[in-house]
Tab-separated table of C-alpha atoms in Angstrom:
chain	number	residue	atom	x	y	z
X	30	MET	CA	-66.509	40.431	-112.884
X	31	ASN	CA	-66.136	39.941	-109.002
X	32	GLN	CA	-62.864	41.280	-107.863
X	33	ARG	CA	-60.389	39.868	-105.568
X	34	ARG	CA	-57.512	41.346	-103.729
X	35	LEU	CA	-53.831	40.542	-104.208
X	36	GLY	CA	-52.822	39.731	-100.743
X	37	SER	CA	-51.734	42.602	-98.292
X	38	SER	CA	-51.674	44.661	-101.393
X	39	ASP	CA	-53.871	47.383	-102.573
X	40	LEU	CA	-54.371	45.884	-105.587
X	41	GLN	CA	-57.752	44.781	-106.659
X	42	VAL	CA	-57.959	42.528	-109.950
X	43	GLY	CA	-60.753	40.345	-111.428
X	44	ALA	CA	-60.971	37.215	-110.068
X	45	ILE	CA	-59.783	35.592	-113.249
X	46	GLY	CA	-56.500	36.914	-114.729
X	47	LEU	CA	-54.769	36.353	-118.202
X	48	GLY	CA	-51.320	34.578	-118.591
X	49	CYS	CA	-49.634	35.877	-121.711
X	50	MET	CA	-46.773	33.387	-122.114
X	51	GLY	CA	-48.411	31.272	-124.733
X	52	MET	CA	-48.776	34.080	-126.860
X	53	SER	CA	-45.004	34.411	-127.523
X	54	TRP	CA	-43.516	31.304	-126.210
X	55	GLY	CA	-43.945	27.617	-125.113
X	56	TYR	CA	-46.952	26.520	-126.836
X	57	SER	CA	-47.375	26.344	-130.855
X	58	ALA	CA	-45.128	28.805	-131.893
X	59	SER	CA	-46.494	28.368	-135.615
X	60	GLU	CA	-49.760	29.956	-134.062
X	61	ARG	CA	-48.172	33.288	-132.920
X	62	ASP	CA	-50.011	36.000	-134.381
X	63	ASP	CA	-49.280	39.195	-132.214
X	64	ASP	CA	-52.356	41.447	-133.825
X	65	ARG	CA	-54.546	38.772	-132.499
X	66	SER	CA	-52.872	38.418	-129.147
X	67	VAL	CA	-53.237	42.299	-128.478
X	68	ALA	CA	-56.940	41.853	-129.470
X	69	VAL	CA	-57.365	39.298	-126.788
X	70	ILE	CA	-55.655	41.530	-124.250
X	71	HIS	CA	-57.890	44.301	-125.018
X	72	ARG	CA	-60.883	42.064	-124.806
X	73	ALA	CA	-59.723	40.638	-121.518
X	74	ILE	CA	-59.739	44.123	-120.039
X	75	ASP	CA	-63.345	44.752	-121.279
X	76	LEU	CA	-64.275	41.449	-119.792
X	77	GLY	CA	-62.600	42.627	-116.045
X	78	VAL	CA	-59.710	40.169	-116.631
X	79	THR	CA	-57.422	42.791	-115.426
X	80	LEU	CA	-54.450	40.802	-113.969
X	81	ILE	CA	-51.969	40.806	-116.826
X	82	ASP	CA	-49.215	38.290	-116.244
X	83	THR	CA	-46.172	38.011	-118.270
X	84	ALA	CA	-42.097	37.396	-117.552
X	85	ASP	CA	-38.928	38.801	-119.122
X	86	VAL	CA	-37.748	35.307	-120.046
X	87	TYR	CA	-40.782	34.743	-122.062
X	88	GLY	CA	-39.502	34.836	-125.768
X	89	PRO	CA	-37.142	36.242	-124.192
X	90	PHE	CA	-38.393	39.433	-124.199
X	91	LEU	CA	-41.018	39.146	-126.654
X	92	ASN	CA	-43.703	38.657	-124.545
X	93	GLU	CA	-43.029	41.674	-122.557
X	94	GLU	CA	-42.900	43.602	-125.699
X	95	LEU	CA	-46.077	42.277	-126.791
X	96	VAL	CA	-47.925	43.267	-123.496
X	97	GLY	CA	-46.283	46.606	-123.269
X	98	ARG	CA	-47.735	46.968	-126.818
X	99	ALA	CA	-51.146	45.965	-126.080
X	100	LEU	CA	-51.414	48.186	-123.099
X	101	ALA	CA	-50.493	51.458	-124.723
X	102	GLY	CA	-52.915	53.693	-123.936
X	103	ARG	CA	-54.766	51.258	-121.416
X	104	ARG	CA	-52.260	50.828	-118.977
X	105	ASP	CA	-54.204	52.515	-116.139
X	106	ASP	CA	-57.078	49.771	-116.800
X	107	VAL	CA	-54.815	46.575	-115.641
X	108	VAL	CA	-52.856	45.156	-112.768
X	109	LEU	CA	-49.504	44.367	-114.600
X	110	ALA	CA	-47.412	41.444	-113.398
X	111	THR	CA	-44.059	40.600	-114.576
X	112	LYS	CA	-41.418	38.364	-113.301
X	113	GLY	CA	-37.211	38.744	-113.209
X	114	GLY	CA	-34.505	36.152	-111.926
X	115	MET	CA	-34.348	33.910	-114.775
X	116	VAL	CA	-31.905	34.055	-117.763
X	117	ALA	CA	-32.800	32.411	-121.043
X	118	GLY	CA	-30.542	29.833	-122.293
X	119	ARG	CA	-29.426	29.004	-125.847
X	120	ASP	CA	-31.955	27.100	-128.100
X	121	GLY	CA	-33.490	24.100	-126.395
X	122	GLU	CA	-31.888	24.564	-123.125
X	123	MET	CA	-33.665	25.403	-119.890
X	124	PRO	CA	-33.464	29.095	-118.459
X	125	ARG	CA	-30.962	29.353	-115.485
X	126	ARG	CA	-31.666	31.142	-112.479
X	127	ASP	CA	-30.063	34.395	-111.435
X	128	GLY	CA	-31.126	36.011	-108.279
X	129	ARG	CA	-28.004	38.345	-107.512
X	130	PRO	CA	-29.385	41.836	-106.534
X	131	GLU	CA	-27.627	43.286	-109.434
X	132	HIS	CA	-29.123	41.151	-112.006
X	133	ILE	CA	-32.871	41.737	-110.370
X	134	ARG	CA	-32.400	45.483	-110.394
X	135	ALA	CA	-30.887	45.571	-113.934
X	136	ALA	CA	-33.688	42.939	-115.008
X	137	ALA	CA	-36.640	44.997	-113.603
X	138	GLU	CA	-35.224	48.188	-115.314
X	139	ALA	CA	-35.421	46.429	-118.811
X	140	SER	CA	-38.803	45.163	-118.030
X	141	LEU	CA	-39.925	48.680	-117.086
X	142	GLY	CA	-38.637	49.673	-120.709
X	143	ARG	CA	-40.070	46.591	-122.802
X	144	LEU	CA	-43.320	47.034	-120.875
X	145	GLY	CA	-43.506	50.849	-121.239
X	146	THR	CA	-44.288	51.703	-117.890
X	147	ASP	CA	-42.982	53.508	-114.977
X	148	VAL	CA	-43.936	51.135	-112.397
X	149	ILE	CA	-44.581	47.170	-112.478
X	150	ASP	CA	-47.644	46.454	-110.029
X	151	LEU	CA	-46.614	43.056	-109.251
X	152	TYR	CA	-43.172	41.908	-109.265
X	153	TYR	CA	-42.108	38.169	-108.985
X	154	LEU	CA	-39.021	36.426	-108.360
X	155	HIS	CA	-39.724	34.007	-111.068
X	156	ARG	CA	-37.454	31.085	-109.343
X	157	VAL	CA	-35.530	31.336	-106.012
X	158	ASP	CA	-31.738	30.951	-107.215
X	159	PRO	CA	-30.185	28.300	-104.963
X	160	ASP	CA	-26.854	30.109	-104.639
X	161	VAL	CA	-28.423	33.430	-103.491
X	162	PRO	CA	-29.625	33.580	-100.224
X	163	VAL	CA	-33.437	34.458	-100.765
X	164	GLU	CA	-33.043	37.290	-98.172
X	165	GLU	CA	-30.330	38.960	-100.760
X	166	THR	CA	-32.594	38.623	-103.692
X	167	TRP	CA	-35.647	39.813	-101.907
X	168	GLY	CA	-33.763	42.670	-100.236
X	169	ALA	CA	-32.929	44.247	-103.717
X	170	MET	CA	-36.597	43.797	-104.993
X	171	ALA	CA	-37.763	45.718	-101.764
X	172	GLU	CA	-35.469	48.472	-102.645
X	173	LEU	CA	-37.537	48.646	-106.347
X	174	VAL	CA	-40.632	49.131	-104.140
X	175	ALA	CA	-39.049	51.869	-101.783
X	176	GLU	CA	-37.992	53.606	-105.083
X	177	GLY	CA	-41.730	53.627	-106.537
X	178	LYS	CA	-40.641	51.221	-109.449
X	179	VAL	CA	-42.692	48.535	-108.121
X	180	ARG	CA	-45.899	48.510	-106.068
X	181	ALA	CA	-45.968	44.802	-104.694
X	182	LEU	CA	-43.809	41.728	-104.661
X	183	GLY	CA	-44.542	37.977	-105.620
X	184	LEU	CA	-42.614	34.657	-105.249
X	185	SER	CA	-43.261	31.977	-107.808
X	186	GLU	CA	-42.899	28.287	-107.163
X	187	ALA	CA	-41.413	28.703	-103.549
X	188	THR	CA	-41.466	26.513	-100.484
X	189	VAL	CA	-43.006	27.470	-97.360
X	190	ASP	CA	-39.598	28.151	-95.747
X	191	GLU	CA	-38.473	30.511	-98.876
X	192	LEU	CA	-41.902	32.434	-98.212
X	193	SER	CA	-41.373	32.887	-94.823
X	194	ARG	CA	-37.835	34.084	-95.100
X	195	ALA	CA	-38.697	36.522	-98.003
X	196	HIS	CA	-42.116	37.570	-96.013
X	197	ALA	CA	-40.077	38.588	-92.882
X	198	LEU	CA	-38.226	41.320	-94.692
X	199	HIS	CA	-41.096	42.596	-96.956
X	200	PRO	CA	-44.518	41.390	-97.538
X	201	VAL	CA	-45.106	38.842	-100.002
X	202	ALA	CA	-48.282	40.047	-101.790
X	203	ALA	CA	-48.573	36.978	-103.981
X	204	LEU	CA	-47.450	33.510	-104.701
X	205	GLN	CA	-47.567	32.055	-108.322
X	206	SER	CA	-47.638	28.180	-108.543
X	207	GLU	CA	-49.146	25.687	-110.573
X	208	LEU	CA	-52.640	24.643	-109.488
X	209	SER	CA	-55.290	22.650	-111.267
X	210	LEU	CA	-57.382	19.338	-110.852
X	211	TRP	CA	-54.364	17.334	-112.095
X	212	THR	CA	-51.380	19.367	-110.271
X	213	ARG	CA	-52.616	19.654	-106.509
X	214	ASP	CA	-49.250	20.085	-104.758
X	215	VAL	CA	-49.843	23.185	-102.953
X	216	LEU	CA	-53.277	22.543	-101.419
X	217	GLY	CA	-51.360	21.543	-98.132
X	218	ASP	CA	-49.209	23.720	-96.388
X	219	VAL	CA	-48.338	26.207	-99.010
X	220	LEU	CA	-51.909	27.165	-99.352
X	221	ALA	CA	-52.387	27.418	-95.207
X	222	TRP	CA	-49.300	29.525	-95.441
X	223	CYS	CA	-50.825	31.887	-97.748
X	224	GLU	CA	-53.920	31.988	-95.941
X	225	GLU	CA	-52.332	32.609	-92.628
X	226	HIS	CA	-50.008	35.486	-94.043
X	227	ASP	CA	-52.645	37.225	-96.471
X	228	THR	CA	-50.764	36.324	-99.441
X	229	ALA	CA	-52.833	35.898	-102.706
X	230	LEU	CA	-52.288	32.713	-104.702
X	231	VAL	CA	-52.033	32.681	-108.457
X	232	PRO	CA	-52.195	29.501	-109.998
X	233	PHE	CA	-50.622	28.991	-113.810
X	234	ALA	CA	-51.857	26.337	-115.842
X	235	PRO	CA	-55.203	26.109	-114.195
X	236	LEU	CA	-56.603	24.162	-117.240
X	237	GLY	CA	-53.990	21.386	-117.181
X	238	ARG	CA	-52.115	23.037	-120.263
X	239	GLY	CA	-55.275	22.733	-122.291
X	240	TRP	CA	-56.075	18.802	-121.000
X	241	LEU	CA	-58.886	19.841	-118.897
X	242	THR	CA	-60.812	21.705	-121.333
X	243	GLY	CA	-61.523	18.610	-123.108
X	244	ARG	CA	-60.347	19.815	-126.500
X	245	LEU	CA	-57.144	17.653	-126.651
X	246	ALA	CA	-57.592	13.870	-127.420
X	247	ALA	CA	-55.285	11.004	-126.861
X	248	ASP	CA	-53.823	11.076	-130.221
X	249	THR	CA	-53.300	15.327	-130.397
X	250	SER	CA	-50.094	16.025	-131.767
X	251	PHE	CA	-47.854	18.958	-130.787
X	252	GLU	CA	-45.363	20.972	-132.433
X	253	ASP	CA	-41.475	19.997	-131.473
X	254	ASN	CA	-41.447	23.637	-129.947
X	255	ASP	CA	-44.342	22.968	-128.048
X	256	PHE	CA	-43.781	22.264	-124.414
X	257	ARG	CA	-45.906	19.556	-124.024
X	258	SER	CA	-44.615	17.509	-126.971
X	259	ARG	CA	-41.598	17.146	-124.073
X	260	ASN	CA	-43.944	16.902	-121.091
X	261	PRO	CA	-44.386	13.515	-119.231
X	262	ARG	CA	-48.251	13.914	-118.678
X	263	PHE	CA	-48.665	14.256	-122.542
X	264	THR	CA	-46.838	10.857	-123.342
X	265	ALA	CA	-49.484	8.468	-125.058
X	266	GLU	CA	-49.466	6.181	-121.873
X	267	ALA	CA	-50.115	9.280	-119.478
X	268	ARG	CA	-52.800	10.790	-121.579
X	269	GLY	CA	-54.702	7.223	-122.007
X	270	ALA	CA	-54.532	7.452	-117.862
X	271	ASN	CA	-55.363	10.773	-117.417
X	272	GLU	CA	-58.553	10.704	-119.728
X	273	ALA	CA	-60.594	9.581	-116.588
X	274	ILE	CA	-59.864	12.997	-114.976
X	275	VAL	CA	-61.175	15.074	-118.267
X	276	ASP	CA	-64.185	12.549	-118.533
X	277	ALA	CA	-65.414	13.145	-114.735
X	278	VAL	CA	-64.746	17.193	-115.687
X	279	ARG	CA	-66.993	16.676	-118.497
X	280	SER	CA	-69.483	14.863	-116.164
X	281	VAL	CA	-69.914	17.581	-114.133
X	282	ALA	CA	-69.966	20.296	-116.749
X	283	GLU	CA	-72.894	18.559	-118.900
X	284	ARG	CA	-74.767	18.597	-115.456
X	285	LEU	CA	-74.191	22.527	-114.912
X	286	GLY	CA	-74.755	23.351	-118.683
X	287	VAL	CA	-71.278	24.632	-118.742
X	288	ALA	CA	-67.977	23.989	-120.474
X	289	PRO	CA	-65.505	21.537	-118.983
X	290	GLY	CA	-62.728	24.353	-118.717
X	291	GLN	CA	-65.216	26.709	-116.729
X	292	VAL	CA	-65.600	23.794	-114.372
X	293	ALA	CA	-62.032	23.167	-113.858
X	294	LEU	CA	-61.472	27.025	-113.285
X	295	ALA	CA	-64.467	27.080	-110.723
X	296	TRP	CA	-62.920	24.399	-108.943
X	297	VAL	CA	-59.500	26.548	-108.552
X	298	LEU	CA	-61.588	29.539	-107.746
X	299	ALA	CA	-63.446	27.595	-104.963
X	300	GLN	CA	-59.955	26.655	-103.160
X	301	GLY	CA	-60.209	30.179	-101.324
X	302	GLU	CA	-61.049	33.838	-101.807
X	303	GLN	CA	-57.258	34.877	-102.141
X	304	VAL	CA	-57.007	32.572	-105.241
X	305	VAL	CA	-56.842	34.184	-108.815
X	306	PRO	CA	-55.916	31.984	-111.544
X	307	ILE	CA	-54.388	33.173	-114.664
X	308	PRO	CA	-55.198	30.798	-117.728
X	309	GLY	CA	-53.470	31.604	-120.766
X	310	THR	CA	-54.978	31.914	-124.302
X	311	LYS	CA	-54.487	33.073	-127.998
X	312	ARG	CA	-58.136	33.196	-128.940
X	313	ILE	CA	-60.863	35.428	-127.824
X	314	GLU	CA	-63.323	32.954	-127.924
X	315	TYR	CA	-61.677	30.933	-124.938
X	316	LEU	CA	-61.045	33.911	-123.234
X	317	GLU	CA	-64.428	34.688	-123.215
X	318	GLU	CA	-65.224	31.083	-122.038
X	319	ASN	CA	-62.545	31.364	-119.322
X	320	ALA	CA	-63.828	34.726	-118.017
X	321	ALA	CA	-67.362	33.380	-117.619
X	322	ALA	CA	-66.077	30.671	-115.488
X	323	ALA	CA	-65.900	33.309	-112.577
X	324	GLY	CA	-69.549	33.084	-112.664
X	325	VAL	CA	-69.907	29.411	-112.252
X	326	ARG	CA	-70.985	28.133	-108.956
X	327	LEU	CA	-69.953	24.345	-108.080
X	328	GLU	CA	-72.308	22.845	-105.569
X	329	PRO	CA	-70.826	20.767	-102.484
X	330	GLU	CA	-71.507	17.493	-104.482
X	331	ASP	CA	-69.618	18.771	-107.270
X	332	LEU	CA	-66.643	19.715	-105.257
X	333	ALA	CA	-66.517	16.429	-103.325
X	334	GLU	CA	-66.540	14.553	-106.971
X	335	LEU	CA	-63.670	16.685	-108.139
X	336	ASP	CA	-61.699	16.494	-104.954
X	337	GLY	CA	-61.917	12.805	-105.294
X	338	LEU	CA	-60.332	12.715	-108.701
X	339	PRO	CA	-56.932	10.732	-109.008
X	340	GLN	CA	-53.657	12.262	-109.044
X	341	ALA	CA	-52.710	12.750	-112.485
X	342	ALA	CA	-50.285	10.331	-114.258
X	343	GLY	CA	-46.734	11.584	-115.015
X	344	SER	CA	-44.740	14.160	-113.549
X	345	ARG	CA	-45.762	17.475	-114.368
X	346	TYR	CA	-42.101	18.604	-115.860
């Protein structure tokens, strides 16, 4: 797989990464199978999918433990990314933000232990805490770099103002934000900022939480603990409206002889050489399909057709 660099860092990764959250948290808990997920991570490495993404709040903690288990003996083959700055709530509650320097330091130390590593390649602030100046949080994270516990720093879902304030203290190697054919919010000033400041954009949910693969139907049901069961874009009404988006993706895919999800990923990759999407999956066959999307080339007419698709119905949260 061709390589892309994570911003101004010296970290080189496969053009498509692997988001591991869904292996433990957020999607269809009854399908959790840690042994199968370990096999998926191993196969990803074999395919050149070398950016492995997790976070302490996924589970909480279960996902980092799973990734740590999978990388035992293969740590040097990957660029390992995790996140801190969130605290899991009780059952059914959303995580809360905690950007206090003391929390960040404790969270990073705990992540190192769960991941079974001496250094985190890319450490993200999972969300900026509105109660703590981003400079304070970022300063604590920069100290982790100075101490050799972290190699590069990133932000997740940050604004241009937050990116600029952090970057003034220490380079922002990567911004992780949602980007797909049905979530294009970052394509304006945020992507422009990343291009200007040599910051990678790492899109999560590049397959529209599975919708853009074409495998979900208008009447597909989700488990109660599946994020999509409460997501506004997956109501019956929204799915009916959003079928037009996936129909167009299918049309391009049929023309090119590839899968719809591969078209969706190829479109994300086409947004810039600094873009590295991290689709998640629990299944090797879907991993292999996603990885092969790195070789799909969209012609100008394909891109124009996809760029012209309507906005998705329903808010993303």
